[in-house]
Amino acid sequence: DIQMTQSPASLSASVGETVTITCGASENIYGALNWYQRKQGKSPQLLIYGATNLADGMSSRFSGSGSGRQYSLKISSLHPDDVATYYCQNVLSTYTFGGGTKLEIK
Amino acid sequence: EVQLQQSGPELVKPGTSVKISCKTSGFIFTEYTMHWVKQSHGKSLEWIGSINPKNGVTSYNQKFKGKATLPVDKSSSTAYMELRSLTSDDSAVYYCARVDDGYYPYPMDYWGQGTSVTVSS
């Protein structure tokens, strides 16, 4: 199975900052990568699909990039509402999720 | 409006089984694959498996074969997950989610609210 490694596991940043979360696959996943945002007490919500496409209704401050084995999620101009855990997901094989990145606001 | 409404929290004894439901509305049930995802406390998300309601074809994470079964009731647009031989490792929140298999890369675009399962004697 393809393994997904996310970093960092946790992140603390100030309002207005830009942060980047990375996700590495154990092999080439050809852009078959989605990102989800899960706020405390809520279900996961689709954020980015196909590595770079913003899901309907999600803020344009979120952007995804990457190819091959390396992918990243960038959050620009952090808002307090961005506090959440972010997960990458490989869909090339068996929908494997990364370990998650917990984002907090300083 | 698309909705996936899951059944309520379960407190069950070790060695028993539990069946969780995911009642859907707002879309054509047979045009989407239904997936199930586990989130143990403090851990990441784990894909359990999926079912195509149109033809009943299932796919499972190897880890959950023999543990989970995923039936559906097309007449009520409801997906189910049955977990058997429960242990404390099965204590978690379980989510259902839908996927449009005709839309690569198959994002899980709507999720249920989650069902908490606690296994305790």
Coordinates of C-alpha atoms in Angstrom, one line a residue:
Chain A
D1 CA 0.0 0.0 0.0
I2 CA 1.1 3.6 -0.6
Q3 CA 2.1 5.4 2.6
M4 CA 1.3 9.1 3.1
T5 CA 3.6 11.2 5.3
Q6 CA 2.4 14.6 6.4
S7 CA 4.5 17.3 8.0
P8 CA 4.5 19.0 10.4
A9 CA 2.2 17.1 12.7
S10 CA 1.3 20.4 14.4
L11 CA 1.7 24.0 13.6
S12 CA 1.2 27.2 15.4
A13 CA 1.0 30.5 13.5
S14 CA -0.3 34.0 13.8
V15 CA -3.3 35.6 12.2
G16 CA -2.3 36.9 8.8
E17 CA 0.6 34.6 8.3
T18 CA 1.0 32.1 5.5
V19 CA 1.6 28.5 6.3
T20 CA 2.4 25.4 4.2
I21 CA 1.7 21.7 5.0
T22 CA 3.4 19.0 3.0
C23 CA 2.4 15.5 2.1
G24 CA 4.7 12.9 0.8
A25 CA 3.7 9.6 -0.9
S26 CA 5.8 6.5 -0.8
E27 CA 5.5 6.3 -4.6
N28 CA 4.3 8.4 -7.5
I29 CA 0.6 9.1 -7.1
Y30 CA 0.2 11.1 -10.3
G31 CA -1.7 13.9 -8.7
A32 CA -4.4 11.6 -7.2
L33 CA -4.4 13.6 -4.0
N34 CA -7.2 15.3 -2.0
W35 CA -7.0 17.5 1.1
Y36 CA -9.6 17.7 3.9
Q37 CA -10.2 20.1 6.7
R38 CA -11.6 18.8 10.0
K39 CA -12.6 21.3 12.6
Q40 CA -13.1 20.3 16.2
G41 CA -16.3 18.4 16.7
K42 CA -17.1 18.4 13.0
S43 CA -16.9 16.0 10.1
P44 CA -14.0 16.3 7.6
Q45 CA -14.7 18.7 4.7
L46 CA -13.3 18.5 1.2
L47 CA -10.8 21.3 0.7
I48 CA -8.7 20.5 -2.4
Y49 CA -9.1 17.7 -4.9
G50 CA -6.8 16.5 -7.6
A51 CA -3.9 18.2 -5.8
T52 CA -4.7 21.7 -7.0
N53 CA -8.5 22.2 -7.4
L54 CA -10.3 24.2 -4.7
A55 CA -13.6 22.5 -3.6
D56 CA -16.8 24.4 -3.9
G57 CA -17.4 26.9 -1.1
M58 CA -13.9 26.8 0.2
S59 CA -11.8 30.0 0.6
S60 CA -9.4 31.0 -2.1
R61 CA -6.8 31.5 0.6
F62 CA -6.3 27.8 0.4
S63 CA -4.2 26.4 -2.5
G64 CA -2.7 23.1 -3.4
S65 CA 0.3 22.2 -5.5
G66 CA 2.6 19.3 -6.2
S67 CA 3.1 16.3 -8.4
G68 CA 4.7 12.9 -8.3
R69 CA 5.4 12.1 -4.7
Q70 CA 5.4 15.5 -3.1
Y71 CA 2.4 17.8 -2.5
S72 CA 1.6 20.8 -0.4
L73 CA -1.3 22.8 1.0
K74 CA -0.8 26.5 1.5
I75 CA -3.0 28.7 3.6
S76 CA -2.5 32.4 3.0
S77 CA -3.5 35.2 5.4
L78 CA -4.4 32.9 8.3
H79 CA -7.8 33.5 9.9
P80 CA -8.8 32.3 13.4
D81 CA -11.5 30.2 11.6
D82 CA -8.7 28.1 9.9
V83 CA -8.0 26.3 13.2
A84 CA -8.5 22.7 12.3
T85 CA -6.7 19.5 11.5
Y86 CA -5.7 19.0 7.8
Y87 CA -5.4 15.6 6.1
C88 CA -4.1 14.6 2.7
Q89 CA -5.6 11.6 1.0
N90 CA -4.2 9.4 -1.7
V91 CA -6.8 7.9 -4.0
L92 CA -4.5 6.1 -6.4
S93 CA -4.7 2.9 -4.4
T94 CA -6.8 2.5 -1.3
Y95 CA -7.7 6.0 -0.1
T96 CA -4.9 6.2 2.4
F97 CA -4.9 9.3 4.6
G98 CA -1.8 11.2 5.9
G99 CA -1.3 11.5 9.6
G100 CA -2.9 14.9 9.8
T101 CA -1.5 18.4 10.7
K102 CA -3.1 20.2 13.6
L103 CA -3.1 24.0 13.0
E104 CA -3.4 26.4 15.9
I105 CA -3.4 30.2 16.0
K106 CA -0.8 31.8 18.3
Chain B
E1 CA -29.7 19.6 -0.2
V2 CA -27.3 16.6 0.1
Q3 CA -27.5 15.0 3.5
L4 CA -25.9 12.0 5.1
Q5 CA -27.5 11.4 8.5
Q6 CA -25.9 8.8 10.7
S7 CA -27.3 6.9 13.6
G8 CA -26.6 7.8 17.2
P9 CA -23.7 6.9 19.5
E10 CA -23.3 3.2 20.5
L11 CA -22.0 1.7 23.7
V12 CA -21.4 -2.0 23.1
K13 CA -19.7 -4.9 24.9
P14 CA -16.6 -6.6 23.7
G15 CA -17.2 -9.5 21.5
T16 CA -20.5 -8.3 20.2
S17 CA -21.4 -6.6 16.9
V18 CA -22.8 -3.2 16.0
K19 CA -24.6 -1.8 12.9
I20 CA -24.4 1.8 12.0
S21 CA -26.6 3.5 9.5
C22 CA -26.1 6.4 7.1
K23 CA -29.4 7.6 5.6
T24 CA -28.9 9.8 2.6
S25 CA -31.1 12.3 0.8
G26 CA -30.8 15.0 -1.8
F27 CA -29.0 12.9 -4.4
I28 CA -29.5 9.7 -6.4
F29 CA -28.2 7.1 -4.1
T30 CA -27.2 4.6 -6.8
E31 CA -25.1 7.2 -8.6
Y32 CA -22.5 7.4 -5.9
T33 CA -20.2 5.0 -4.0
M34 CA -20.6 5.1 -0.2
H35 CA -17.4 5.0 1.8
W36 CA -16.7 4.5 5.5
V37 CA -13.9 6.0 7.4
K38 CA -12.7 5.4 11.0
Q39 CA -11.2 8.0 13.3
S40 CA -9.8 6.7 16.6
H41 CA -9.2 9.1 19.3
G42 CA -6.1 11.1 18.7
K43 CA -5.4 9.3 15.5
S44 CA -5.7 10.0 11.8
L45 CA -8.4 8.9 9.4
E46 CA -8.5 5.3 8.1
W47 CA -10.4 4.2 5.1
I48 CA -12.5 1.1 5.9
G49 CA -14.1 0.3 2.6
S50 CA -16.8 1.2 0.1
I51 CA -19.9 -0.1 -1.7
N52 CA -21.5 0.7 -5.0
P53 CA -25.2 0.7 -4.2
K54 CA -26.1 0.2 -7.9
N55 CA -24.5 -3.3 -8.1
G56 CA -23.5 -4.1 -4.5
V57 CA -19.8 -4.3 -5.4
T58 CA -17.6 -3.7 -2.3
S59 CA -14.0 -2.9 -1.7
Y60 CA -12.3 -3.2 1.6
N61 CA -9.1 -2.0 3.2
Q62 CA -7.3 -5.3 3.9
K63 CA -7.1 -4.3 7.6
F64 CA -10.9 -4.3 7.9
K65 CA -11.7 -7.5 6.0
G66 CA -13.6 -9.8 8.3
K67 CA -14.2 -6.9 10.7
A68 CA -16.6 -4.7 8.6
T69 CA -19.5 -5.5 6.3
L70 CA -21.1 -2.8 4.2
P71 CA -24.7 -3.5 3.1
V72 CA -27.1 -1.0 1.6
D73 CA -30.9 -0.6 1.4
K74 CA -31.6 1.0 -1.9
S75 CA -35.3 1.4 -1.1
S76 CA -34.5 3.8 1.7
S77 CA -31.2 5.2 0.3
T78 CA -29.4 4.0 3.4
A79 CA -25.9 2.6 3.8
Y80 CA -24.9 0.5 6.7
M81 CA -21.7 -0.7 8.3
E82 CA -21.7 -3.7 10.6
L83 CA -18.7 -4.3 12.8
R84 CA -18.2 -7.7 14.4
S85 CA -16.2 -9.2 17.2
L86 CA -15.7 -5.8 18.8
T87 CA -12.7 -4.9 20.9
S88 CA -11.5 -1.7 22.5
D89 CA -9.5 -1.0 19.3
D90 CA -12.8 -0.6 17.5
S91 CA -13.8 2.3 19.8
A92 CA -13.8 5.3 17.4
V93 CA -15.9 7.7 15.5
Y94 CA -17.1 6.3 12.2
Y95 CA -18.0 8.4 9.2
C96 CA -19.8 7.7 6.0
A97 CA -19.0 9.7 2.9
R98 CA -20.1 9.7 -0.7
V99 CA -17.9 9.6 -3.8
D100 CA -18.7 10.1 -7.4
D101 CA -16.8 7.3 -9.1
G102 CA -17.2 9.1 -12.4
Y103 CA -15.3 12.2 -11.1
Y104 CA -11.6 11.6 -10.7
P105 CA -9.9 11.8 -8.3
Y106 CA -12.9 10.6 -6.4
P107 CA -13.1 13.1 -3.6
M108 CA -15.3 12.5 -0.6
D109 CA -17.4 15.5 -1.1
Y110 CA -20.1 15.0 1.5
W111 CA -19.8 13.3 4.9
G112 CA -22.1 12.2 7.6
Q113 CA -21.8 13.7 11.0
G114 CA -20.1 10.7 12.5
T115 CA -21.2 7.9 14.9
S116 CA -19.3 7.3 18.1
V117 CA -18.8 3.7 19.0
T118 CA -17.5 2.8 22.4
V119 CA -16.6 -0.7 23.2
S120 CA -16.6 -1.4 27.0
S121 CA -17.7 -4.0 29.4

